[in-house]
Amino acid sequence: MAATPAEELETIHTLGHFINGKKVPDKNRTLSITNPATGRVTRNVACANKGMVENAVAAASSALPSWRDTEPLKRARVLFRFKQLLEEHTDEIVSLVTNEHGKTIEDSKGELIRGIEVVEYACGIPELLKGEHTPSAGPGIDSWSQFQPLGVVAGITPFNFPVMVPMWMYPMAIACGNTFVLKPSEKDPSAPSFCAKLLSDAGLPDGVFNIVNGDKETVDAILENDQIQAVSFVGSTAVAEYIYTTGTNFGKRVQALGGAKNHAVVMPDADIEQVVNALLGAAYGSCGERCMSISVVVCVGDETADACVDAMKQKLADLSIGDGNDPSSEMGPLVSSAHREKVRSYIDIGVAEGASLVVDGRGLTVEGREDGFFLGPCLFDNVSSEMRIYRDEIFGPVLCVVRVQSQETAMDLVNDHEYGNGTCIFTRDGEAAKYFSDRIKVGMVGINVPLPVPVATHSFGGWKRSLFGDLYAYGPDAIRFYTRRKTITQRWLSGGVRERLNFAFPSNPL
């Protein structure tokens, strides 16, 4: 006799925490983890309370003195081995991501590769931590700077990139000599937990990297813990603002990356076929659950808009939607039933507001996956800036087309929006591209590149309400965020020289 759903739930494994190099069970509270393609609960995840967070912080604090004093070269060697293990276990990692997030296997693989690039950058930490040195800054005076770790730091990461976004944080943090506590998304925590074991296998000392799973109670325990010196966050703007305000009120250094409404401006001279191919991947890849997804296309001229809409409508009819494990799938499900209903509600709002729903994906069903959280691609035309589907971050497979008559008007739309994460322009005109990139008020800009996500040697971050804090994620800004600068000025008097009494402010005589 087949087991009942209740009996199945009793046998489902519960994912605990990773503290001081060991898996730690926790029977406090649990949440269900669901495979979005099937709608079935596959495992549970424990939710850490304040005491469990304190245990993780205590482990990180105990490991800090030894790790802080470990030579940067030895830290780098651990990260080199970690990189190798990530590559050797690629198939296992991407399978975990796909089965808990829903994105396609190829998309999961791309996420992991971009995360590994940050690990590679962190492997250069002996060079990256070199400070400045000025001999003879004054009479017999040398001056130099050092970058010293903050101590115990934490990261709070979103569901849409369960591997990559944590890797924006902890490789750089531990390379700089800090110890780390990660709170991954409760929706897809298995891949980060797997990576924690790989870090231990790579030789990372116990306690340097820890994971506490959970929800808002866990987050608040992290924000209120006085031993945690800094917090990195990626998620929605409302939560980012909460993290930033609360964390800074508790005296922490905080970088909180928030939401987005990324515009693509299409000029009349653009290659429409190339533009449409780029836009569809950028808008509907990962079912639109990316903070850098294109969600608004601003077409300059009605002829440009008509050509784009017609071409997108035709290509969307052939989009393959299904289980992310199916190699033929180009788009998988949304992460949860609740999120699917939220996205559906925005489509209803768009119709009620008077936008033209050119492609309606609300009626999609996937054969054999009828209980999955699937939603077909949706395309709106004739969207105006007053509509909620234009203003709000929907975070789903919904693309809005706005029609304008000039590049200046298109740029005004981008600049006036409350978010300033990413944007791009499609054109063959170098002057138009330079004018756009120089004057647009957005943190990451693409020119004929729809997803201008910086490579690991640069830093990732937006403007306006897309970022709370002064420093971006990974790249050079990560060194600045995870360290404190100390400047040392030194003088040794020689030859029996004695300094005379002087009450003037120290200076180099003219």
Short mmCIF file of C-alpha atoms in Angstrom, two decimals:
data_model
loop_
_atom_site.label_atom_id
_atom_site.label_comp_id
_atom_site.label_asym_id
_atom_site.label_seq_id
_atom_site.Cartn_x
_atom_site.Cartn_y
_atom_site.Cartn_z
CA MET A 1 0.00 0.00 0.00
CA ALA A 2 1.34 3.42 -0.95
CA ALA A 3 2.28 5.77 1.87
CA THR A 4 -0.05 8.64 2.62
CA PRO A 5 1.25 12.22 2.26
CA ALA A 6 1.39 12.48 6.06
CA GLU A 7 3.41 9.26 6.32
CA GLU A 8 5.74 10.46 3.57
CA LEU A 9 6.38 13.71 5.43
CA GLU A 10 7.39 11.76 8.54
CA THR A 11 10.17 10.04 6.60
CA ILE A 12 11.42 13.18 4.83
CA HIS A 13 14.93 14.20 5.80
CA THR A 14 15.37 17.50 7.64
CA LEU A 15 18.34 19.63 6.69
CA GLY A 16 19.99 21.06 9.77
CA HIS A 17 22.81 23.57 10.13
CA PHE A 18 26.58 23.47 9.54
CA ILE A 19 28.50 24.70 12.57
CA ASN A 20 32.15 24.25 13.49
CA GLY A 21 32.74 21.86 10.60
CA LYS A 22 29.85 19.51 11.48
CA LYS A 23 26.22 18.97 10.53
CA VAL A 24 24.05 20.08 13.42
CA PRO A 25 20.47 18.74 13.71
CA ASP A 26 17.76 21.04 15.02
CA LYS A 27 14.22 20.07 16.03
CA ASN A 28 13.18 23.62 16.97
CA ARG A 29 11.05 24.52 13.92
CA THR A 30 11.04 23.31 10.33
CA LEU A 31 9.84 24.50 6.95
CA SER A 32 9.06 22.42 3.87
CA ILE A 33 11.26 22.42 0.76
CA THR A 34 9.34 21.74 -2.44
CA ASN A 35 10.43 20.70 -5.91
CA PRO A 36 8.79 23.46 -8.00
CA ALA A 37 8.46 21.23 -11.07
CA THR A 38 6.42 18.56 -9.27
CA GLY A 39 4.87 20.49 -6.40
CA ARG A 40 5.99 17.74 -4.00
CA VAL A 41 7.74 18.30 -0.67
CA THR A 42 11.19 16.72 -0.91
CA ARG A 43 12.70 17.59 2.45
CA ASN A 44 12.41 19.95 5.41
CA VAL A 45 14.81 22.60 6.66
CA ALA A 46 15.41 23.52 10.27
CA CYS A 47 14.95 27.12 11.42
CA ALA A 48 17.66 28.35 13.78
CA ASN A 49 16.58 30.26 16.88
CA LYS A 50 18.70 32.84 18.70
CA GLY A 51 20.57 30.16 20.65
CA MET A 52 21.56 28.28 17.51
CA VAL A 53 22.79 31.49 15.88
CA GLU A 54 24.83 32.19 18.99
CA ASN A 55 26.39 28.72 18.70
CA ALA A 56 27.43 29.46 15.11
CA VAL A 57 28.83 32.86 16.08
CA ALA A 58 30.72 31.31 19.00
CA ALA A 59 32.31 28.78 16.62
CA ALA A 60 33.25 31.58 14.22
CA SER A 61 34.67 33.67 17.07
CA SER A 62 36.79 30.78 18.35
CA ALA A 63 38.19 30.12 14.87
CA LEU A 64 38.91 33.79 14.18
CA PRO A 65 42.29 34.37 15.91
CA SER A 66 44.02 31.48 14.18
CA TRP A 67 42.41 32.13 10.76
CA ARG A 68 43.06 35.89 10.95
CA ASP A 69 46.76 35.17 11.54
CA THR A 70 46.98 32.57 8.75
CA GLU A 71 49.09 33.83 5.87
CA PRO A 72 47.03 35.03 2.88
CA LEU A 73 48.88 32.55 0.67
CA LYS A 74 47.70 29.63 2.82
CA ARG A 75 44.15 30.97 2.76
CA ALA A 76 44.41 31.12 -1.02
CA ARG A 77 45.55 27.50 -1.20
CA VAL A 78 42.37 26.41 0.59
CA LEU A 79 40.30 28.36 -1.95
CA PHE A 80 42.22 26.83 -4.86
CA ARG A 81 41.31 23.35 -3.54
CA PHE A 82 37.72 24.49 -3.02
CA LYS A 83 37.54 25.66 -6.64
CA GLN A 84 38.77 22.27 -7.81
CA LEU A 85 36.17 20.45 -5.71
CA LEU A 86 33.37 22.68 -7.02
CA GLU A 87 34.34 21.76 -10.57
CA GLU A 88 34.56 18.06 -9.72
CA HIS A 89 31.09 18.10 -8.13
CA THR A 90 29.36 20.32 -10.67
CA ASP A 91 26.67 17.78 -11.56
CA GLU A 92 25.64 17.24 -7.94
CA ILE A 93 25.51 20.96 -7.18
CA VAL A 94 23.48 21.96 -10.22
CA SER A 95 21.06 19.09 -9.62
CA LEU A 96 20.41 20.37 -6.10
CA VAL A 97 19.78 23.88 -7.45
CA THR A 98 17.43 22.74 -10.21
CA ASN A 99 15.40 20.47 -7.95
CA GLU A 100 14.86 23.13 -5.30
CA HIS A 101 14.76 26.34 -7.34
CA GLY A 102 13.31 25.04 -10.62
CA LYS A 103 15.71 26.65 -13.11
CA THR A 104 17.07 24.55 -15.94
CA ILE A 105 20.21 22.48 -15.54
CA GLU A 106 22.09 24.72 -17.99
CA ASP A 107 21.01 27.81 -16.08
CA SER A 108 22.10 26.24 -12.79
CA LYS A 109 25.45 25.40 -14.35
CA GLY A 110 25.88 28.98 -15.53
CA GLU A 111 25.13 30.21 -12.01
CA LEU A 112 27.77 27.90 -10.53
CA ILE A 113 30.38 28.96 -13.08
CA ARG A 114 29.85 32.63 -12.25
CA GLY A 115 30.21 31.80 -8.57
CA ILE A 116 33.44 29.92 -9.22
CA GLU A 117 34.79 33.03 -10.96
CA VAL A 118 34.55 34.88 -7.63
CA VAL A 119 36.38 32.02 -5.90
CA GLU A 120 39.11 32.37 -8.54
CA TYR A 121 39.33 36.10 -7.85
CA ALA A 122 39.58 35.42 -4.11
CA CYS A 123 42.51 33.08 -4.80
CA GLY A 124 44.51 36.20 -5.66
CA ILE A 125 44.18 37.50 -2.11
CA PRO A 126 47.95 37.81 -1.47
CA GLU A 127 48.05 40.43 -4.22
CA LEU A 128 44.67 42.00 -3.38
CA LEU A 129 45.61 42.64 0.27
CA LYS A 130 48.81 44.50 -0.55
CA GLY A 131 48.56 48.02 0.85
CA GLU A 132 50.22 51.20 -0.29
CA HIS A 133 53.72 52.18 0.85
CA THR A 134 55.34 55.61 0.73
CA PRO A 135 59.02 55.81 1.73
CA SER A 136 60.25 59.22 2.85
CA ALA A 137 56.77 60.67 3.22
CA GLY A 138 58.47 63.25 5.42
CA PRO A 139 61.93 63.80 6.92
CA GLY A 140 62.96 60.28 7.86
CA ILE A 141 59.31 59.21 7.84
CA ASP A 142 57.78 56.21 6.06
CA SER A 143 54.04 55.63 5.74
CA TRP A 144 52.06 52.59 4.69
CA SER A 145 48.60 51.05 4.92
CA GLN A 146 47.36 47.60 5.85
CA PHE A 147 44.00 45.88 5.31
CA GLN A 148 42.92 43.96 8.39
CA PRO A 149 39.88 41.67 8.72
CA LEU A 150 36.73 42.81 10.51
CA GLY A 151 36.17 39.62 12.49
CA VAL A 152 32.97 37.55 12.37
CA VAL A 153 30.80 38.56 9.39
CA ALA A 154 27.52 37.24 8.01
CA GLY A 155 25.64 36.85 4.74
CA ILE A 156 21.89 36.60 4.11
CA THR A 157 21.10 35.39 0.60
CA PRO A 158 18.06 34.97 -1.70
CA PHE A 159 16.41 31.96 -3.32
CA ASN A 160 17.07 32.93 -6.94
CA PHE A 161 20.83 32.23 -6.90
CA PRO A 162 21.40 29.76 -4.04
CA VAL A 163 25.01 29.06 -5.06
CA MET A 164 26.27 32.17 -6.84
CA VAL A 165 25.14 34.92 -4.47
CA PRO A 166 26.61 33.26 -1.34
CA MET A 167 29.83 32.94 -3.35
CA TRP A 168 29.75 36.69 -3.90
CA MET A 169 30.29 36.91 -0.16
CA TYR A 170 32.03 34.14 1.76
CA PRO A 171 35.05 33.42 -0.50
CA MET A 172 36.10 37.08 -0.36
CA ALA A 173 35.31 37.39 3.34
CA ILE A 174 37.30 34.35 4.43
CA ALA A 175 40.14 35.18 2.01
CA CYS A 176 40.47 38.50 3.83
CA GLY A 177 40.86 36.65 7.15
CA ASN A 178 37.31 36.89 8.52
CA THR A 179 35.13 34.03 9.71
CA PHE A 180 31.64 33.69 8.27
CA VAL A 181 28.04 32.80 9.15
CA LEU A 182 25.70 32.26 6.19
CA LYS A 183 21.88 32.30 6.29
CA PRO A 184 20.81 30.98 2.86
CA SER A 185 17.26 31.05 1.56
CA GLU A 186 14.97 28.56 3.27
CA LYS A 187 13.47 27.73 -0.14
CA ASP A 188 16.61 26.11 -1.60
CA PRO A 189 19.30 25.60 1.08
CA SER A 190 20.71 22.22 0.04
CA ALA A 191 23.33 23.46 -2.45
CA PRO A 192 24.95 25.91 0.03
CA SER A 193 25.07 23.11 2.60
CA PHE A 194 26.78 20.84 0.08
CA CYS A 195 29.33 23.57 -0.67
CA ALA A 196 30.06 23.95 3.05
CA LYS A 197 31.15 20.32 3.16
CA LEU A 198 33.39 20.92 0.12
CA LEU A 199 35.04 23.85 1.92
CA SER A 200 35.86 21.56 4.84
CA ASP A 201 37.19 18.94 2.44
CA ALA A 202 39.38 21.66 0.92
CA GLY A 203 41.08 22.14 4.28
CA LEU A 204 39.19 25.11 5.73
CA PRO A 205 39.54 24.96 9.53
CA ASP A 206 36.41 24.19 11.54
CA GLY A 207 34.41 27.26 12.49
CA VAL A 208 35.69 29.53 9.75
CA PHE A 209 32.52 28.95 7.69
CA ASN A 210 29.15 28.16 9.24
CA ILE A 211 25.54 27.92 8.03
CA VAL A 212 22.39 28.61 10.01
CA ASN A 213 19.18 27.89 8.13
CA GLY A 214 15.93 29.63 8.93
CA ASP A 215 13.59 32.54 8.40
CA LYS A 216 13.07 36.05 9.81
CA GLU A 217 13.67 34.89 13.39
CA THR A 218 17.09 33.66 12.29
CA VAL A 219 17.80 36.89 10.38
CA ASP A 220 16.92 39.04 13.39
CA ALA A 221 19.20 36.97 15.62
CA ILE A 222 22.05 37.66 13.19
CA LEU A 223 21.32 41.39 13.01
CA GLU A 224 21.13 41.73 16.79
CA ASN A 225 24.25 39.70 17.61
CA ASP A 226 26.93 42.10 18.84
CA GLN A 227 29.83 39.84 17.81
CA ILE A 228 28.93 40.02 14.12
CA GLN A 229 30.74 42.98 12.61
CA ALA A 230 29.23 43.15 9.13
CA VAL A 231 26.27 41.81 7.15
CA SER A 232 25.90 41.33 3.38
CA PHE A 233 22.43 40.91 1.92
CA VAL A 234 20.76 40.40 -1.46
CA GLY A 235 16.97 40.39 -1.85
CA SER A 236 13.94 42.62 -2.26
CA THR A 237 14.15 46.35 -1.58
CA ALA A 238 11.74 46.25 1.36
CA VAL A 239 13.84 43.62 3.13
CA ALA A 240 17.13 45.25 2.07
CA GLU A 241 16.04 48.50 3.70
CA TYR A 242 15.06 46.60 6.85
CA ILE A 243 18.39 44.77 6.95
CA TYR A 244 20.33 47.99 6.43
CA THR A 245 18.41 50.02 9.00
CA THR A 246 18.41 47.30 11.65
CA GLY A 247 22.00 46.23 11.08
CA THR A 248 23.42 49.74 11.19
CA ASN A 249 21.35 50.51 14.30
CA PHE A 250 23.21 47.63 15.94
CA GLY A 251 26.54 49.13 14.85
CA LYS A 252 27.26 46.82 11.93
CA ARG A 253 28.74 47.56 8.55
CA VAL A 254 25.99 46.63 6.05
CA GLN A 255 25.70 46.24 2.29
CA ALA A 256 22.13 45.43 1.27
CA LEU A 257 21.35 44.91 -2.42
CA GLY A 258 17.66 45.38 -3.19
CA GLY A 259 15.20 45.13 -6.05
CA ALA A 260 15.23 46.18 -9.67
CA LYS A 261 13.17 47.18 -12.67
CA ASN A 262 15.67 46.84 -15.48
CA HIS A 263 14.95 48.69 -18.73
CA ALA A 264 16.24 47.81 -22.20
CA VAL A 265 16.16 50.75 -24.60
CA VAL A 266 15.83 49.72 -28.26
CA MET A 267 16.86 52.36 -30.78
CA PRO A 268 15.45 52.47 -34.35
CA ASP A 269 18.81 51.48 -35.87
CA ALA A 270 19.14 48.27 -33.78
CA ASP A 271 19.26 44.79 -35.35
CA ILE A 272 15.77 43.64 -34.32
CA GLU A 273 16.39 39.90 -34.70
CA GLN A 274 19.49 40.09 -32.54
CA VAL A 275 17.71 42.34 -30.04
CA VAL A 276 14.73 40.00 -29.70
CA ASN A 277 16.92 36.95 -29.12
CA ALA A 278 18.81 38.84 -26.44
CA LEU A 279 15.66 40.20 -24.81
CA LEU A 280 13.87 36.87 -24.59
CA GLY A 281 16.79 35.23 -22.80
CA ALA A 282 17.20 38.19 -20.47
CA ALA A 283 13.48 38.47 -19.68
CA TYR A 284 12.40 34.83 -19.45
CA GLY A 285 15.57 33.02 -18.44
CA SER A 286 15.19 31.52 -14.96
CA CYS A 287 11.46 32.32 -15.31
CA GLY A 288 12.28 35.99 -14.77
CA GLU A 289 13.54 35.34 -11.23
CA ARG A 290 16.75 37.34 -11.58
CA CYS A 291 17.53 40.75 -10.13
CA MET A 292 19.14 41.61 -13.48
CA SER A 293 16.27 40.34 -15.66
CA ILE A 294 14.99 42.72 -18.29
CA SER A 295 11.40 43.49 -17.33
CA VAL A 296 10.78 46.64 -19.42
CA VAL A 297 11.56 47.20 -23.10
CA VAL A 298 11.48 50.87 -24.08
CA CYS A 299 11.12 51.06 -27.86
CA VAL A 300 12.01 54.34 -29.55
CA GLY A 301 9.40 54.80 -32.28
CA ASP A 302 6.25 52.83 -33.08
CA GLU A 303 7.92 51.06 -35.98
CA THR A 304 10.61 49.74 -33.63
CA ALA A 305 7.97 48.66 -31.12
CA ASP A 306 5.83 46.91 -33.72
CA ALA A 307 8.82 44.98 -35.04
CA CYS A 308 9.94 43.94 -31.53
CA VAL A 309 6.49 42.90 -30.35
CA ASP A 310 5.71 40.90 -33.50
CA ALA A 311 9.04 39.06 -33.38
CA MET A 312 8.80 38.32 -29.65
CA LYS A 313 5.24 37.06 -29.99
CA GLN A 314 6.31 34.59 -32.69
CA LYS A 315 9.33 33.32 -30.79
CA LEU A 316 7.48 32.96 -27.48
CA ALA A 317 5.03 30.59 -29.16
CA ASP A 318 7.91 28.14 -29.57
CA LEU A 319 9.39 28.54 -26.07
CA SER A 320 9.90 25.14 -24.44
CA ILE A 321 8.67 25.12 -20.85
CA GLY A 322 9.03 22.16 -18.52
CA ASP A 323 10.96 20.45 -15.73
CA GLY A 324 14.40 22.01 -15.43
CA ASN A 325 15.94 18.53 -15.52
CA ASP A 326 14.62 18.03 -19.06
CA PRO A 327 17.42 19.08 -21.47
CA SER A 328 14.82 20.41 -23.90
CA SER A 329 13.38 22.89 -21.37
CA GLU A 330 14.26 26.53 -21.94
CA MET A 331 12.26 27.80 -18.97
CA GLY A 332 11.27 26.03 -15.77
CA PRO A 333 8.68 26.75 -13.07
CA LEU A 334 8.51 29.55 -10.53
CA VAL A 335 9.97 28.78 -7.14
CA SER A 336 6.72 28.34 -5.20
CA SER A 337 2.95 28.24 -5.53
CA ALA A 338 2.63 31.46 -3.52
CA HIS A 339 5.05 33.27 -5.80
CA ARG A 340 3.22 32.02 -8.89
CA GLU A 341 -0.04 33.44 -7.53
CA LYS A 342 1.66 36.75 -6.82
CA VAL A 343 2.95 36.97 -10.41
CA ARG A 344 -0.47 35.96 -11.76
CA SER A 345 -2.07 38.74 -9.75
CA TYR A 346 0.20 41.27 -11.45
CA ILE A 347 -0.91 40.00 -14.86
CA ASP A 348 -4.52 40.54 -13.81
CA ILE A 349 -3.61 44.04 -12.63
CA GLY A 350 -1.94 44.84 -15.94
CA VAL A 351 -5.05 43.83 -17.88
CA ALA A 352 -7.26 45.87 -15.54
CA GLU A 353 -4.98 48.89 -15.96
CA GLY A 354 -5.45 48.80 -19.73
CA ALA A 355 -2.17 47.34 -20.98
CA SER A 356 -2.39 45.06 -24.04
CA LEU A 357 -1.67 41.44 -23.07
CA VAL A 358 -0.14 40.20 -26.31
CA VAL A 359 1.02 36.84 -24.91
CA ASP A 360 -0.89 35.32 -21.99
CA GLY A 361 0.81 32.45 -20.17
CA ARG A 362 -1.68 32.06 -17.34
CA GLY A 363 -3.36 28.99 -18.81
CA LEU A 364 -0.21 26.90 -19.22
CA THR A 365 -0.11 23.30 -18.02
CA VAL A 366 2.89 21.02 -18.43
CA GLU A 367 2.05 17.41 -19.23
CA GLY A 368 3.19 15.10 -16.47
CA ARG A 369 3.94 18.08 -14.22
CA GLU A 370 0.41 19.35 -13.66
CA ASP A 371 1.13 20.07 -9.97
CA GLY A 372 4.26 22.11 -10.73
CA PHE A 373 4.41 25.87 -10.31
CA PHE A 374 4.51 26.70 -14.01
CA LEU A 375 3.48 29.96 -15.62
CA GLY A 376 3.91 30.67 -19.31
CA PRO A 377 5.61 33.80 -20.66
CA CYS A 378 3.54 36.98 -20.62
CA LEU A 379 4.11 39.99 -22.85
CA PHE A 380 2.41 43.35 -22.36
CA ASP A 381 2.36 46.14 -24.97
CA ASN A 382 1.30 49.78 -24.57
CA VAL A 383 2.42 49.94 -20.96
CA SER A 384 2.64 53.38 -19.32
CA SER A 385 4.80 54.55 -16.43
CA GLU A 386 1.74 55.01 -14.18
CA MET A 387 0.86 51.31 -14.22
CA ARG A 388 1.82 49.02 -11.33
CA ILE A 389 3.19 46.42 -13.74
CA TYR A 390 5.69 49.10 -14.78
CA ARG A 391 6.51 50.44 -11.32
CA ASP A 392 6.74 47.25 -9.26
CA GLU A 393 9.29 44.45 -9.38
CA ILE A 394 7.23 41.43 -10.46
CA PHE A 395 10.07 38.86 -10.48
CA GLY A 396 8.44 36.54 -12.96
CA PRO A 397 8.12 35.83 -16.71
CA VAL A 398 6.41 39.14 -17.47
CA LEU A 399 7.82 41.63 -19.99
CA CYS A 400 6.41 45.13 -20.51
CA VAL A 401 6.81 47.17 -23.71
CA VAL A 402 6.73 50.95 -23.41
CA ARG A 403 6.58 53.11 -26.55
CA VAL A 404 8.37 56.48 -26.72
CA GLN A 405 9.43 58.80 -29.53
CA SER A 406 12.97 59.79 -28.52
CA GLN A 407 16.08 58.53 -26.74
CA GLU A 408 15.80 61.39 -24.25
CA THR A 409 12.29 60.31 -23.25
CA ALA A 410 13.46 56.72 -22.89
CA MET A 411 16.31 57.83 -20.65
CA ASP A 412 13.98 59.98 -18.55
CA LEU A 413 11.90 56.86 -17.83
CA VAL A 414 14.97 54.96 -16.66
CA ASN A 415 16.31 57.85 -14.60
CA ASP A 416 12.97 58.61 -12.94
CA HIS A 417 12.36 55.06 -11.72
CA GLU A 418 13.02 54.37 -8.03
CA TYR A 419 15.30 51.43 -8.90
CA GLY A 420 18.68 51.78 -10.57
CA ASN A 421 20.12 48.28 -10.74
CA GLY A 422 20.76 47.47 -14.42
CA THR A 423 19.89 48.80 -17.86
CA CYS A 424 21.01 48.42 -21.45
CA ILE A 425 20.71 50.03 -24.86
CA PHE A 426 20.59 48.33 -28.25
CA THR A 427 21.98 50.49 -31.04
CA ARG A 428 24.58 50.62 -33.82
CA ASP A 429 25.30 54.29 -33.08
CA GLY A 430 28.37 54.83 -30.91
CA GLU A 431 27.40 58.41 -30.11
CA ALA A 432 23.95 57.34 -28.87
CA ALA A 433 25.54 54.58 -26.78
CA LYS A 434 28.06 56.95 -25.18
CA TYR A 435 25.38 59.54 -24.46
CA PHE A 436 23.32 56.81 -22.79
CA SER A 437 26.10 55.30 -20.69
CA ASP A 438 27.40 58.71 -19.56
CA ARG A 439 24.04 60.11 -18.45
CA ILE A 440 21.97 57.16 -17.28
CA LYS A 441 21.45 56.97 -13.50
CA VAL A 442 21.93 53.23 -13.09
CA GLY A 443 24.72 51.22 -11.51
CA MET A 444 25.30 48.61 -14.24
CA VAL A 445 24.95 49.47 -17.92
CA GLY A 446 25.04 47.28 -21.02
CA ILE A 447 25.62 48.38 -24.59
CA ASN A 448 24.14 45.66 -26.79
CA VAL A 449 24.48 43.44 -23.69
CA PRO A 450 21.13 42.67 -22.02
CA LEU A 451 22.46 41.34 -18.70
CA PRO A 452 25.45 43.56 -17.83
CA VAL A 453 26.48 41.55 -14.76
CA PRO A 454 30.10 42.56 -14.03
CA VAL A 455 32.77 39.88 -14.13
CA ALA A 456 34.45 38.91 -10.86
CA THR A 457 37.27 41.43 -11.23
CA HIS A 458 34.76 44.29 -11.07
CA SER A 459 31.98 44.82 -8.51
CA PHE A 460 28.21 44.34 -8.64
CA GLY A 461 25.72 46.92 -7.40
CA GLY A 462 22.98 49.35 -8.34
CA TRP A 463 21.99 52.91 -7.57
CA LYS A 464 19.03 54.52 -5.86
CA ARG A 465 16.79 52.04 -4.00
CA SER A 466 18.59 49.06 -5.49
CA LEU A 467 21.44 49.40 -2.98
CA PHE A 468 21.65 50.39 0.67
CA GLY A 469 25.23 51.01 1.73
CA ASP A 470 28.35 52.43 0.13
CA LEU A 471 30.11 49.38 -1.29
CA TYR A 472 29.20 46.90 -4.02
CA ALA A 473 29.42 43.10 -3.93
CA TYR A 474 32.54 41.08 -4.83
CA GLY A 475 35.46 42.47 -6.87
CA PRO A 476 37.60 45.30 -5.43
CA ASP A 477 34.74 46.60 -3.27
CA ALA A 478 34.66 43.27 -1.41
CA ILE A 479 38.18 43.90 -0.14
CA ARG A 480 37.08 47.30 1.13
CA PHE A 481 33.90 45.92 2.70
CA TYR A 482 35.46 42.96 4.51
CA THR A 483 38.53 44.78 5.85
CA ARG A 484 39.49 47.87 7.82
CA ARG A 485 42.29 50.07 6.58
CA LYS A 486 45.04 50.87 9.03
CA THR A 487 47.62 53.52 8.11
CA ILE A 488 50.98 53.44 9.89
CA THR A 489 53.45 56.33 10.00
CA GLN A 490 56.96 55.54 11.25
CA ARG A 491 60.14 57.41 11.99
CA TRP A 492 63.45 56.25 13.42
CA LEU A 493 65.85 59.01 14.43
CA SER A 494 69.49 58.18 13.79
CA GLY A 495 72.92 59.63 14.38
CA GLY A 496 72.13 61.02 17.82
CA VAL A 497 69.57 63.46 16.36
CA ARG A 498 67.10 64.86 18.88
CA GLU A 499 63.84 66.51 17.90
CA ARG A 500 63.20 70.00 19.24
CA LEU A 501 60.00 70.88 21.04
CA ASN A 502 57.41 71.96 18.46
CA PHE A 503 53.74 72.87 19.00
CA ALA A 504 52.90 73.42 15.30
CA PHE A 505 50.81 70.87 13.42
CA PRO A 506 53.19 68.30 11.85
CA SER A 507 53.92 69.11 8.22
CA ASN A 508 56.57 68.84 5.53
CA PRO A 509 58.24 72.30 5.36
CA LEU A 510 57.82 74.14 2.07
#
